[in-house]
XYZ file of C-alpha atoms in Angstrom:
440
model
C 61.466 11.121 25.034
C 58.148 10.263 23.361
C 56.459 13.098 21.510
C 53.579 14.926 23.175
C 51.390 13.771 20.311
C 52.245 10.115 20.954
C 51.450 10.508 24.662
C 48.142 12.153 23.778
C 47.246 9.390 21.318
C 48.085 6.710 23.893
C 45.771 8.373 26.432
C 43.018 8.506 23.804
C 43.582 4.873 22.948
C 43.329 3.870 26.616
C 39.909 5.528 26.870
C 38.743 3.815 23.676
C 39.964 0.428 24.900
C 38.146 0.930 28.203
C 34.888 1.662 26.329
C 35.247 -1.248 23.909
C 37.343 -3.903 25.643
C 36.249 -7.290 27.024
C 33.232 -7.324 29.369
C 31.817 -4.119 27.928
C 28.398 -3.852 26.304
C 30.063 -2.790 23.044
C 32.281 -5.898 22.984
C 29.331 -8.211 23.650
C 27.297 -6.646 20.861
C 30.236 -6.833 18.452
C 30.879 -10.536 19.161
C 27.177 -11.326 18.785
C 27.240 -9.863 15.272
C 30.417 -11.779 14.533
C 28.807 -15.034 15.669
C 26.033 -14.628 13.110
C 28.742 -14.949 10.444
C 26.774 -13.267 7.685
C 27.720 -10.494 5.324
C 26.304 -7.090 6.083
C 27.027 -3.555 4.985
C 24.197 -1.388 6.261
C 24.347 -2.190 9.961
C 26.048 0.258 12.265
C 29.129 -1.156 13.966
C 29.368 1.658 16.495
C 32.740 3.119 17.401
C 34.277 -0.236 18.329
C 36.295 -2.152 15.785
C 38.855 -4.791 16.683
C 42.058 -6.506 15.618
C 42.880 -9.887 17.161
C 46.556 -10.833 17.437
C 47.269 -14.560 17.190
C 50.486 -15.736 18.881
C 53.054 -17.294 16.582
C 56.709 -18.440 16.753
C 59.274 -17.446 19.388
C 59.177 -14.676 21.950
C 61.163 -12.171 19.872
C 58.727 -12.558 16.975
C 55.770 -12.193 19.297
C 56.992 -8.962 20.840
C 57.850 -7.251 17.554
C 54.493 -8.263 16.072
C 52.569 -7.155 19.154
C 54.118 -3.706 18.800
C 53.358 -3.689 15.058
C 49.709 -4.642 15.535
C 49.300 -2.134 18.362
C 50.620 0.675 16.175
C 48.237 -0.374 13.413
C 45.424 -0.325 15.990
C 46.311 3.249 16.975
C 46.460 4.382 13.343
C 43.090 2.812 12.494
C 41.337 3.349 15.858
C 40.881 -0.347 16.487
C 41.036 -2.267 19.745
C 43.878 -4.766 20.015
C 42.954 -8.069 21.653
C 45.678 -10.590 22.439
C 45.419 -14.360 22.069
C 46.263 -15.679 25.530
C 46.235 -19.414 24.884
C 50.034 -19.326 25.073
C 51.845 -17.588 27.950
C 51.355 -13.844 27.454
C 49.899 -13.321 30.929
C 52.842 -15.207 32.489
C 55.237 -12.738 30.876
C 53.543 -9.351 30.660
C 51.242 -7.313 32.858
C 48.118 -5.674 31.480
C 49.228 -2.431 29.764
C 45.930 -0.505 29.681
C 44.433 0.856 32.931
C 41.015 -0.363 34.034
C 40.557 -2.931 31.288
C 42.143 -6.014 29.699
C 43.866 -6.646 26.402
C 43.435 -10.436 26.696
C 41.025 -11.980 24.225
C 38.322 -13.888 26.149
C 38.605 -17.630 25.658
C 34.948 -17.809 24.578
C 35.681 -15.597 21.559
C 33.698 -17.322 18.778
C 36.475 -17.406 16.182
C 39.016 -19.133 18.457
C 37.412 -22.539 17.982
C 38.175 -22.246 14.283
C 41.907 -22.124 14.958
C 41.751 -25.489 16.689
C 39.700 -27.177 13.972
C 41.309 -25.807 10.820
C 43.827 -23.091 11.502
C 44.164 -19.723 9.838
C 46.209 -19.808 6.635
C 46.164 -18.605 3.035
C 43.406 -21.082 2.192
C 41.044 -19.557 4.745
C 38.128 -18.198 2.651
C 38.240 -14.770 4.288
C 41.979 -14.367 4.049
C 42.326 -10.889 2.558
C 45.160 -11.803 0.183
C 43.203 -14.760 -1.172
C 40.091 -12.654 -1.627
C 42.164 -10.110 -3.565
C 43.597 -12.767 -5.850
C 40.145 -14.283 -6.398
C 38.643 -10.832 -7.122
C 36.201 -11.453 -4.272
C 36.346 -7.947 -2.802
C 33.008 -6.186 -3.092
C 32.658 -2.749 -1.555
C 28.913 -3.252 -1.089
C 29.299 -6.504 0.847
C 31.378 -6.042 3.956
C 32.283 -9.259 5.811
C 32.011 -9.335 9.600
C 35.669 -10.345 9.763
C 38.822 -10.682 7.682
C 41.981 -12.676 8.275
C 45.330 -10.962 7.569
C 48.179 -13.374 6.782
C 51.687 -11.906 7.142
C 54.154 -14.706 7.818
C 57.026 -16.408 5.966
C 54.827 -17.827 3.183
C 52.676 -14.722 2.677
C 52.243 -13.290 -0.817
C 52.493 -9.665 -1.892
C 48.698 -9.688 -1.997
C 48.724 -10.524 1.728
C 51.237 -7.784 2.539
C 49.410 -4.943 0.795
C 46.725 -4.573 3.449
C 48.459 -1.323 4.521
C 47.884 0.461 1.180
C 45.364 3.308 0.961
C 43.151 1.528 -1.572
C 43.071 -1.640 0.512
C 42.483 0.267 3.742
C 39.389 1.936 2.309
C 37.763 -1.519 2.258
C 39.414 -3.064 5.319
C 38.503 -0.037 7.426
C 34.822 -0.973 7.143
C 35.330 -4.502 8.489
C 34.559 -4.620 12.232
C 36.833 -7.566 13.085
C 40.343 -8.287 11.816
C 42.271 -11.395 12.822
C 45.992 -11.211 12.123
C 48.689 -13.840 12.199
C 52.167 -12.459 11.689
C 55.767 -13.137 12.660
C 57.145 -9.962 11.078
C 57.779 -6.390 12.211
C 55.649 -4.801 9.489
C 55.887 -1.238 10.843
C 58.135 0.031 7.970
C 55.425 -0.784 5.421
C 52.869 1.369 7.268
C 54.956 4.428 6.372
C 54.348 3.690 2.682
C 50.692 4.688 3.110
C 50.527 8.518 2.776
C 47.591 8.730 5.192
C 49.406 6.726 7.851
C 52.671 8.547 7.163
C 51.164 11.942 7.972
C 50.175 10.716 11.423
C 53.314 8.633 11.953
C 55.573 11.649 11.437
C 53.707 13.439 14.237
C 53.796 10.372 16.488
C 57.488 9.660 15.887
C 59.515 12.715 14.858
C 62.559 10.444 15.335
C 61.585 7.630 13.034
C 63.979 5.072 14.482
C 62.271 5.222 17.898
C 58.996 3.500 16.985
C 59.628 0.143 18.634
C 61.592 1.703 21.484
C 58.702 3.895 22.608
C 55.928 1.379 21.913
C 57.749 -1.446 23.681
C 58.509 0.620 26.757
C 54.847 1.634 26.933
C 53.317 -1.742 26.081
C 55.561 -4.371 27.676
C 55.638 -4.515 31.462
C 57.239 -7.757 32.706
C 55.407 -9.603 35.451
C 56.847 -9.458 38.979
C 58.289 -12.937 38.499
C 60.213 -11.871 35.388
C 61.269 -8.495 36.805
C 62.638 -10.216 39.915
C 64.916 -12.248 37.632
C 66.118 -9.042 35.952
C 66.801 -7.040 39.104
C 68.441 -9.857 41.063
C 70.793 -10.750 38.219
C 71.602 -7.117 37.482
C 72.352 -6.345 41.121
C 74.519 -9.447 41.510
C 76.589 -9.209 38.319
C 76.186 -5.943 36.402
C 75.570 -3.143 38.875
C 79.195 -2.578 39.919
C 80.658 -2.572 36.415
C 82.280 0.523 34.930
C 81.027 -0.599 31.544
C 78.602 -3.284 30.363
C 78.728 -5.064 27.000
C 75.882 -7.272 25.809
C 76.548 -10.087 23.331
C 73.628 -12.079 21.940
C 74.442 -15.113 19.800
C 71.827 -16.933 17.741
C 72.950 -19.786 15.501
C 70.535 -20.290 12.620
C 70.135 -23.433 10.569
C 71.030 -27.017 11.302
C 73.062 -28.207 12.963
C 73.083 -25.473 15.581
C 75.246 -25.246 18.647
C 78.768 -24.077 19.396
C 80.942 -23.394 16.348
C 84.509 -22.128 16.307
C 83.847 -19.893 13.302
C 81.063 -18.138 15.261
C 83.331 -17.782 18.310
C 86.051 -16.328 16.089
C 83.504 -13.937 14.590
C 82.415 -12.650 18.007
C 86.028 -12.078 19.074
C 86.926 -10.445 15.743
C 83.943 -8.085 15.898
C 84.343 -7.040 19.536
C 88.087 -6.455 19.233
C 87.957 -4.722 15.852
C 85.283 -2.347 17.149
C 87.184 -1.754 20.431
C 84.344 -3.214 22.452
C 86.716 -5.696 24.070
C 90.470 -5.252 24.444
C 92.957 -7.390 22.597
C 95.132 -9.836 24.492
C 98.646 -8.962 25.605
C 101.671 -10.584 27.120
C 101.586 -9.957 30.869
C 104.979 -8.250 30.920
C 103.823 -5.636 28.400
C 100.721 -4.523 30.280
C 101.204 -1.077 31.748
C 98.593 -0.096 34.317
C 99.011 3.464 35.561
C 95.576 3.780 37.176
C 93.044 1.451 38.804
C 91.760 -0.995 36.182
C 88.230 -0.648 34.875
C 85.762 -3.482 35.368
C 84.016 -4.407 32.136
C 81.199 -6.942 32.460
C 80.179 -8.942 29.400
C 76.647 -10.335 29.433
C 76.216 -13.213 26.985
C 72.795 -14.435 25.868
C 72.859 -17.711 23.964
C 71.300 -21.152 24.053
C 74.823 -22.568 24.320
C 77.189 -22.076 27.277
C 80.399 -22.683 25.327
C 80.540 -19.139 23.952
C 80.701 -17.484 27.367
C 82.985 -20.237 28.740
C 85.480 -19.701 25.920
C 85.330 -15.932 26.310
C 85.983 -16.285 30.029
C 88.922 -18.614 29.463
C 90.484 -16.268 26.911
C 90.703 -13.425 29.402
C 91.771 -15.690 32.251
C 94.630 -17.080 30.181
C 95.994 -13.723 29.052
C 95.601 -10.188 30.383
C 93.910 -7.531 28.301
C 96.042 -4.974 26.498
C 94.287 -2.168 28.355
C 94.586 -3.749 31.765
C 90.796 -3.871 32.092
C 89.282 -6.604 34.209
C 86.862 -8.568 32.047
C 84.127 -10.607 33.705
C 81.786 -12.727 31.606
C 78.325 -13.871 32.693
C 75.588 -15.883 31.028
C 72.223 -16.109 32.842
C 71.002 -19.306 31.138
C 71.988 -21.916 28.579
C 68.898 -23.878 27.604
C 70.516 -25.442 24.489
C 67.092 -25.911 22.857
C 64.512 -23.211 22.180
C 61.391 -24.168 24.119
C 58.764 -21.690 22.961
C 55.557 -21.774 25.036
C 57.303 -23.313 28.037
C 56.642 -20.799 30.810
C 60.039 -20.904 32.538
C 61.954 -20.788 29.231
C 60.035 -17.775 27.924
C 60.353 -15.971 31.259
C 64.133 -16.433 31.188
C 64.206 -15.210 27.588
C 62.256 -12.059 28.424
C 64.450 -11.381 31.467
C 67.578 -11.672 29.290
C 66.155 -9.282 26.712
C 65.724 -6.703 29.447
C 69.182 -7.403 30.892
C 70.739 -6.913 27.462
C 68.802 -3.665 27.082
C 70.548 -2.365 30.215
C 74.048 -2.662 28.740
C 76.082 0.261 27.368
C 76.934 -1.389 24.044
C 75.479 -4.434 22.370
C 76.439 -6.986 19.722
C 73.640 -9.157 18.328
C 73.214 -11.787 15.656
C 71.810 -10.481 12.398
C 68.246 -11.649 11.624
C 67.574 -12.376 15.296
C 64.303 -10.949 16.603
C 65.558 -11.674 20.150
C 68.411 -9.289 19.427
C 66.112 -6.719 17.794
C 63.927 -6.522 20.903
C 66.937 -6.293 23.233
C 68.765 -3.406 21.577
C 65.649 -1.450 20.670
C 64.273 -1.685 24.212
C 67.526 -0.133 25.410
C 67.624 2.544 22.723
C 70.929 1.111 21.485
C 72.385 1.028 17.983
C 73.850 -2.467 17.778
C 76.771 -4.088 16.094
C 75.136 -6.758 13.933
C 76.969 -10.027 13.347
C 76.690 -11.039 9.709
C 75.277 -14.489 9.048
C 78.130 -16.925 8.342
C 78.176 -18.754 4.999
C 79.640 -22.249 4.602
C 80.688 -22.377 8.272
C 83.214 -19.585 7.689
C 83.785 -16.441 9.726
C 82.494 -13.469 7.688
C 84.904 -10.693 6.776
C 84.061 -8.110 8.008
C 82.526 -9.919 10.966
C 79.927 -7.278 11.842
C 78.471 -3.878 10.992
C 77.311 -1.020 13.206
C 73.659 -0.281 12.574
C 72.597 3.304 11.999
C 69.181 2.604 13.522
C 67.796 1.062 16.694
C 64.716 -0.228 14.838
C 64.000 -3.928 14.178
C 64.116 -5.214 10.601
C 61.005 -6.249 8.664
C 62.280 -9.527 7.206
C 59.584 -10.257 4.619
C 58.244 -6.920 3.323
C 56.305 -6.391 0.094
C 58.655 -6.315 -2.862
C 57.105 -3.089 -4.142
C 54.912 -0.157 -3.186
C 51.191 0.390 -3.728
C 49.223 0.866 -6.953
C 51.289 2.954 -9.419
C 54.475 2.023 -7.591
C 54.142 -1.628 -8.624
C 57.584 -2.828 -9.625
C 59.374 -0.203 -7.541
C 61.899 -1.547 -5.036
C 60.177 -1.147 -1.645
C 63.504 -0.079 -0.122
C 63.790 2.905 -2.477
C 60.360 4.519 -2.188
C 61.077 6.627 0.906
C 64.505 7.899 2.002
C 63.940 6.778 5.590
C 62.610 3.275 4.760
C 65.605 1.361 3.472
C 67.003 -2.140 3.385
C 68.416 -3.559 6.618
C 72.149 -3.937 7.165
C 71.716 -7.628 8.019
C 69.303 -8.341 5.112
C 70.529 -6.068 2.349
C 68.180 -7.217 -0.411
C 65.142 -8.312 1.532
C 64.331 -6.530 4.750
C 63.093 -3.008 5.414
C 64.054 -0.774 8.314
C 63.355 2.762 9.518
C 66.267 5.207 9.658
C 66.656 8.821 10.754
C 70.021 9.159 9.044
C 69.485 9.501 5.290
């Protein structure tokens, strides 16, 4: 259950968004000041400050970053506005009552993204301004760009630090482009941490609660979920989700990945081993276990089906395998593809146990939505099945793949995974990622 404090803060945020969102007088005044594009420090910005989320990469990345930016908005009392030039409105309903979170298409800074694009070279990129010693507390820009993607520098990632926030907090408009779940780094700011502990007494529930509040699939997507669940999963005694993402090139079906999935699920007693038919002893009605496979490639579910058709399970369980789609190629921004992807995330979240590919944001969203602690498949090296094949995560939180390598100010040089006992390296990215844990 979400904490009472989180519920209270969400209600407060909804009122703020209604006062400051699109089509309000406050929004129009704020965008007029932004359009002037001049530095100012003395003008009053009112109570309305904004952070604009720019869509980037696949659906899993978009959902984890939307949750990250929304949490940052709550912590800093900003209004989140969502870039809708992709397909957000085809996937998700409006989350805030009586207002919209969609950034109007006439927003003055959107034209810039078409002409040049936001990147590290953008003159008001915060990390670049830091490195160029261009931060002046007496000259507050009308907007800043925050760059937190695969090529971001530590200077880009330190926007969460107290010292940096004292400047950034005065800027009325922030524009952020990110493909990372940067929530763990917010806990490294003592000011944020004080509030975060009250919001999330169980630290590993951040994405779970935010996602269930923020993401409401459209009727079209939810119809896909309910119809498939009713047809294939509803009558099962037990449901197992398996999500398989093959990284790198070439991608596709690989025997070493198939062997890894079988080794993991059987070693962890998620699927029964195979047995000679004469040795199977069934003393009571067999259980029906349904396996839901999510992958771009159909061969994984086909092979799993054939394995259990060819030989009975050692437990006598009936194993049925289903795969809702097999697109073979990721087609980000194609409406039907993204709708299927979102539907499968929700279907996976409705399973009892789940196995997902390490590093996969699709998997992170699926298990965290369901409040599940997953078995993470290690990334294979040299086309070889890893040994052990998987690890059980101690947290339902997503992993922050590209965190700062250190803490803030005096903590420079300190391993960012060793600053706080509950912010540690991820099981699937031991020496890079950061993740929130309750168990420490």
